[in-house]
CSV table of C-alpha atoms in Angstrom, one decimal:
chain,number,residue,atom,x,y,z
A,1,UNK,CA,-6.7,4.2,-11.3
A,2,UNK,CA,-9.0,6.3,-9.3
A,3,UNK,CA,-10.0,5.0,-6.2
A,4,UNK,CA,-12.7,2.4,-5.2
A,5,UNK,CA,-15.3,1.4,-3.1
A,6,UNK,CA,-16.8,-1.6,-2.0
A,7,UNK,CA,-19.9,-1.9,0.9
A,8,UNK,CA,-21.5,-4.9,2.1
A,9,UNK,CA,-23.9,-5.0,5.0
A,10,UNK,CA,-23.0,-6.9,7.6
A,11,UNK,CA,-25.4,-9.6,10.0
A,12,UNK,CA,-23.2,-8.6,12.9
A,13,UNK,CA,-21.9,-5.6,15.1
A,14,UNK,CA,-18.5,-4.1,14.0
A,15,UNK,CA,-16.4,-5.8,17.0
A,16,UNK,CA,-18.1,-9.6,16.4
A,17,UNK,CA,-16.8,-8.8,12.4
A,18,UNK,CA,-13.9,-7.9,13.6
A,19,UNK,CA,-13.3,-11.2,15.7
A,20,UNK,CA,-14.4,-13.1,12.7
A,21,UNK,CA,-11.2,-11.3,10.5
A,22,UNK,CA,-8.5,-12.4,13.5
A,23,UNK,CA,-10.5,-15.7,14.2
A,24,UNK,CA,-8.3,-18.7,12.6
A,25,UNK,CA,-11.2,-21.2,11.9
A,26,UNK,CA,-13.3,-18.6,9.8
A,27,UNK,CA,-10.6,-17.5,8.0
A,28,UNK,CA,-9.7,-21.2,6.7
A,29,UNK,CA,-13.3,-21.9,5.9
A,30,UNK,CA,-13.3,-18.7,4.0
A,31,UNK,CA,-10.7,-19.2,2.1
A,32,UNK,CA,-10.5,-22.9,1.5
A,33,UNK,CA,-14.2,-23.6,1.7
A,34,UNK,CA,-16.5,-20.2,0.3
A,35,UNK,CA,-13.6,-18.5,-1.7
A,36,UNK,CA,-11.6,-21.8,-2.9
A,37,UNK,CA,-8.2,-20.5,-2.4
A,38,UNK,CA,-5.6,-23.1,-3.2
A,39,UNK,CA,-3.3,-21.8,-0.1
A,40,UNK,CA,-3.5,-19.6,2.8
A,41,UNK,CA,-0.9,-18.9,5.3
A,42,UNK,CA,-0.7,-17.0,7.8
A,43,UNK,CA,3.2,-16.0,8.3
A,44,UNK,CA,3.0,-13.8,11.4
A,45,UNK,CA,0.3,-12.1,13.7
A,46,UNK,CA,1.1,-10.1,16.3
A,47,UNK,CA,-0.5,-7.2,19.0
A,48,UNK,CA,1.4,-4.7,20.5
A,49,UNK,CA,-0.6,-2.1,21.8
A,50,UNK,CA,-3.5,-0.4,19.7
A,51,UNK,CA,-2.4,-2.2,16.9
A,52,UNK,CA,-2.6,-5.3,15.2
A,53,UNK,CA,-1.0,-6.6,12.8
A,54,UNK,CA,-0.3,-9.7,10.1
A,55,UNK,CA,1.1,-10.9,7.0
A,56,UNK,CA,-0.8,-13.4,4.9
A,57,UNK,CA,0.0,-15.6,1.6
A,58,UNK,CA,-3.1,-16.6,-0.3
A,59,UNK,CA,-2.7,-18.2,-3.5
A,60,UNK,CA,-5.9,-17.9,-5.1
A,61,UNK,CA,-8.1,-20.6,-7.4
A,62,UNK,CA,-7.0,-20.3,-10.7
A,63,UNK,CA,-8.5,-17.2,-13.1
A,64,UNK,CA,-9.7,-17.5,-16.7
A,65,UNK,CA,-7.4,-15.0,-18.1
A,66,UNK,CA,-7.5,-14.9,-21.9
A,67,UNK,CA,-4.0,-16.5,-22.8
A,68,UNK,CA,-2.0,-13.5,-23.3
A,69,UNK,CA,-3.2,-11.9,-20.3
A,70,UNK,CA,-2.5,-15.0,-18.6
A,71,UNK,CA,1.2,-14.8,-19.4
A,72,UNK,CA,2.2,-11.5,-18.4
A,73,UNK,CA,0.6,-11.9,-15.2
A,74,UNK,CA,1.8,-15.5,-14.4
A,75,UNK,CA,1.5,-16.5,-10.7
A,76,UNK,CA,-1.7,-15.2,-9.2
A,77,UNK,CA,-0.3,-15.4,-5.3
A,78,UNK,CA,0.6,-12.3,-3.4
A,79,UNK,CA,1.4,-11.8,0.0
A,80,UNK,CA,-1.0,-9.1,2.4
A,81,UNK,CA,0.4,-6.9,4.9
A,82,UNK,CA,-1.9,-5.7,7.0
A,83,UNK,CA,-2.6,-3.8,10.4
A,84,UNK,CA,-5.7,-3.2,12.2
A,85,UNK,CA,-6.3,-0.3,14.7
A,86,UNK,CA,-8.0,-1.1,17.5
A,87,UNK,CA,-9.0,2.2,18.8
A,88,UNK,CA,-10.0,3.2,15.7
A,89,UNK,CA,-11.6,-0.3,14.4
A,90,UNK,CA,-9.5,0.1,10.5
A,91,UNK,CA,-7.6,-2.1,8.9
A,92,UNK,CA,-4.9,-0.8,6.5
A,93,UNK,CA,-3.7,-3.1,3.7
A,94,UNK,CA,-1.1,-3.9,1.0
A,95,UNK,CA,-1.1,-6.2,-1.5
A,96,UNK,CA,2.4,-7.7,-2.7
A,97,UNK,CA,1.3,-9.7,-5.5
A,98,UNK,CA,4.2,-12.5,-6.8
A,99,UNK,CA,4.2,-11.6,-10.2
A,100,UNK,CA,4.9,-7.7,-11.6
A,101,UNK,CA,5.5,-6.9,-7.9
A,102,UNK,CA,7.2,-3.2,-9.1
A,103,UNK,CA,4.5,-2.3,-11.2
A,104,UNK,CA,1.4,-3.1,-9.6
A,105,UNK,CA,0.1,-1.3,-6.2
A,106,UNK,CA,-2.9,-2.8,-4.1
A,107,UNK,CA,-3.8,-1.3,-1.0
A,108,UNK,CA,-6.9,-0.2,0.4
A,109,UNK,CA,-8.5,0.4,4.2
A,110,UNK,CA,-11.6,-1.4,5.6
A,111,UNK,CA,-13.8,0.1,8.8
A,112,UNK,CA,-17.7,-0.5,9.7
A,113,UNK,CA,-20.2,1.8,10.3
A,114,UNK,CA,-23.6,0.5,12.9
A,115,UNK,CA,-26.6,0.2,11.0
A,116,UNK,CA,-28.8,-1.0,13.7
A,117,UNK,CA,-28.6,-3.4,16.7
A,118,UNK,CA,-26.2,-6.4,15.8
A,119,UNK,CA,-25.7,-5.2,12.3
A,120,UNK,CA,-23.1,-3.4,10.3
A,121,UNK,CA,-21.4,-1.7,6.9
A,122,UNK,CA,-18.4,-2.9,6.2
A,123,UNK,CA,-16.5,-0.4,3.8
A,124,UNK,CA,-13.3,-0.9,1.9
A,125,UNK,CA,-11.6,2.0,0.2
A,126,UNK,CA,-9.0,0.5,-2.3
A,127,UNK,CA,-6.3,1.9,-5.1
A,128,UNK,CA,-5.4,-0.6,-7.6
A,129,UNK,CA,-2.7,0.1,-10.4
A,130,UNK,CA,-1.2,-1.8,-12.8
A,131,UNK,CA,1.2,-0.3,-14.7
A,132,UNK,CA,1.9,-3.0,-17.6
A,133,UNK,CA,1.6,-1.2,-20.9
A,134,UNK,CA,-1.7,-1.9,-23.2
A,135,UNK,CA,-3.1,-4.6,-20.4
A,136,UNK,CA,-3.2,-2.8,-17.0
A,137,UNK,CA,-6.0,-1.3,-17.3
A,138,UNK,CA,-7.8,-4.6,-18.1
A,139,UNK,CA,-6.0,-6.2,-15.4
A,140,UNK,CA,-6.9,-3.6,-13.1
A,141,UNK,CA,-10.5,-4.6,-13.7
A,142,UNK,CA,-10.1,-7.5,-13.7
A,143,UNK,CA,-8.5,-7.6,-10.1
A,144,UNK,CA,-11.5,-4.7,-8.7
A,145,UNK,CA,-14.3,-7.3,-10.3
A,146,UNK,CA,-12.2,-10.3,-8.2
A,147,UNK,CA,-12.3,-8.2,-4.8
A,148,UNK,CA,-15.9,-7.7,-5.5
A,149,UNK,CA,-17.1,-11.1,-5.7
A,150,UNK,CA,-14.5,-12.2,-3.1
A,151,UNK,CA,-15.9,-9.4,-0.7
A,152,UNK,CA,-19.5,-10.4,-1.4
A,153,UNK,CA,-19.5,-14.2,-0.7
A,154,UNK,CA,-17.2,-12.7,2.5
A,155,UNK,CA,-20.1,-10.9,3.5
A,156,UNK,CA,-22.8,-13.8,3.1
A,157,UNK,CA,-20.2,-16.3,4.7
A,158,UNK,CA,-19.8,-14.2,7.8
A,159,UNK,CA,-23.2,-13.9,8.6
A,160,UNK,CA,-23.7,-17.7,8.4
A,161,UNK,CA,-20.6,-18.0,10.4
A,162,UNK,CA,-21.6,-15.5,13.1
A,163,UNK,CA,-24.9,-17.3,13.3
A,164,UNK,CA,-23.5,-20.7,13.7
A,165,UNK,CA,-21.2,-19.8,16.5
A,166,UNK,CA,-24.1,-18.1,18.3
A,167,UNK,CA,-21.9,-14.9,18.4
């Protein structure tokens, strides 16, 4: 699949979004709260350097997959890797999901470009590719429509968060 695109303004500067991605309590209330994720974990987190980096296990709510779909694809978790550049303010990603882990790729990069005084783009670059034959395609849809949503209710939530903390 060719690559994608997603862009949300932002109600905050590129470093305060930044602190918001690291910060433990917004991720939670992302997650668990705006997103309903049944499980997030953060398994390591680490700086050395210019360069962050983690590994995450979300285990998402459960999709409405039509049945056969639903079969193939099995457990919805994956693991993220991640690491964030902090001269150049990107984070790189890879998605591990748990099931087809050989056959699917997920990976993308996110930056923010200023749009103003205390206000931002965030932009996220992604490849997705399912290679399952006769569903990927749908799947792969299927996973770019879920990133959508996800990133959108991200971008509402972090406004509301960085107005609440009075960052």
């Amino acid at each position: 699949m060719p690559e994608h695109e997603i862009r949300h303004p932002m109600d905050c500067d590129i470093d305060t979004y930044w602190r918001c991605v690291f910060d433990e309590e917004y991720n939670r209330r992302l997650y668990k709260d705006v997103l309903r994720f049944r499980e997030l974990k953060v398994l390591s987190q680490e700086e050395k350097g210019d360069k962050k980096t983690r590994k995450l296990y979300l285990n998402p709510p459960p999709a409405d997959l039509p049945g056969p779909i639903a079969k193939i694809i099995g457990d919805l978790s994956w693991h993220e890797e991640g690491s964030f550049d902090t001269k150049t303010k990107r984070y790189r990603f890879k998605v591990i999901p748990a099931s087809l882990p050989d056959k699917t790729t997920i990976e993308g990069e996110i930056w923010c470009e200023p749009r103003g005084d205390k206000k931002c783009e965030r932009i996220a670059k992604t490849n997705v590719e399912v290679k399952v034959f006769m569903v990927g395609g749908i799947v792969e849809k299927r996973i770019i429509e879920d990133m959508r949503k996800s990133y959108e209710a991200a971008a509402k939530f972090t406004g509301e968060f960085v107005r609440e903390k009075g960052w």
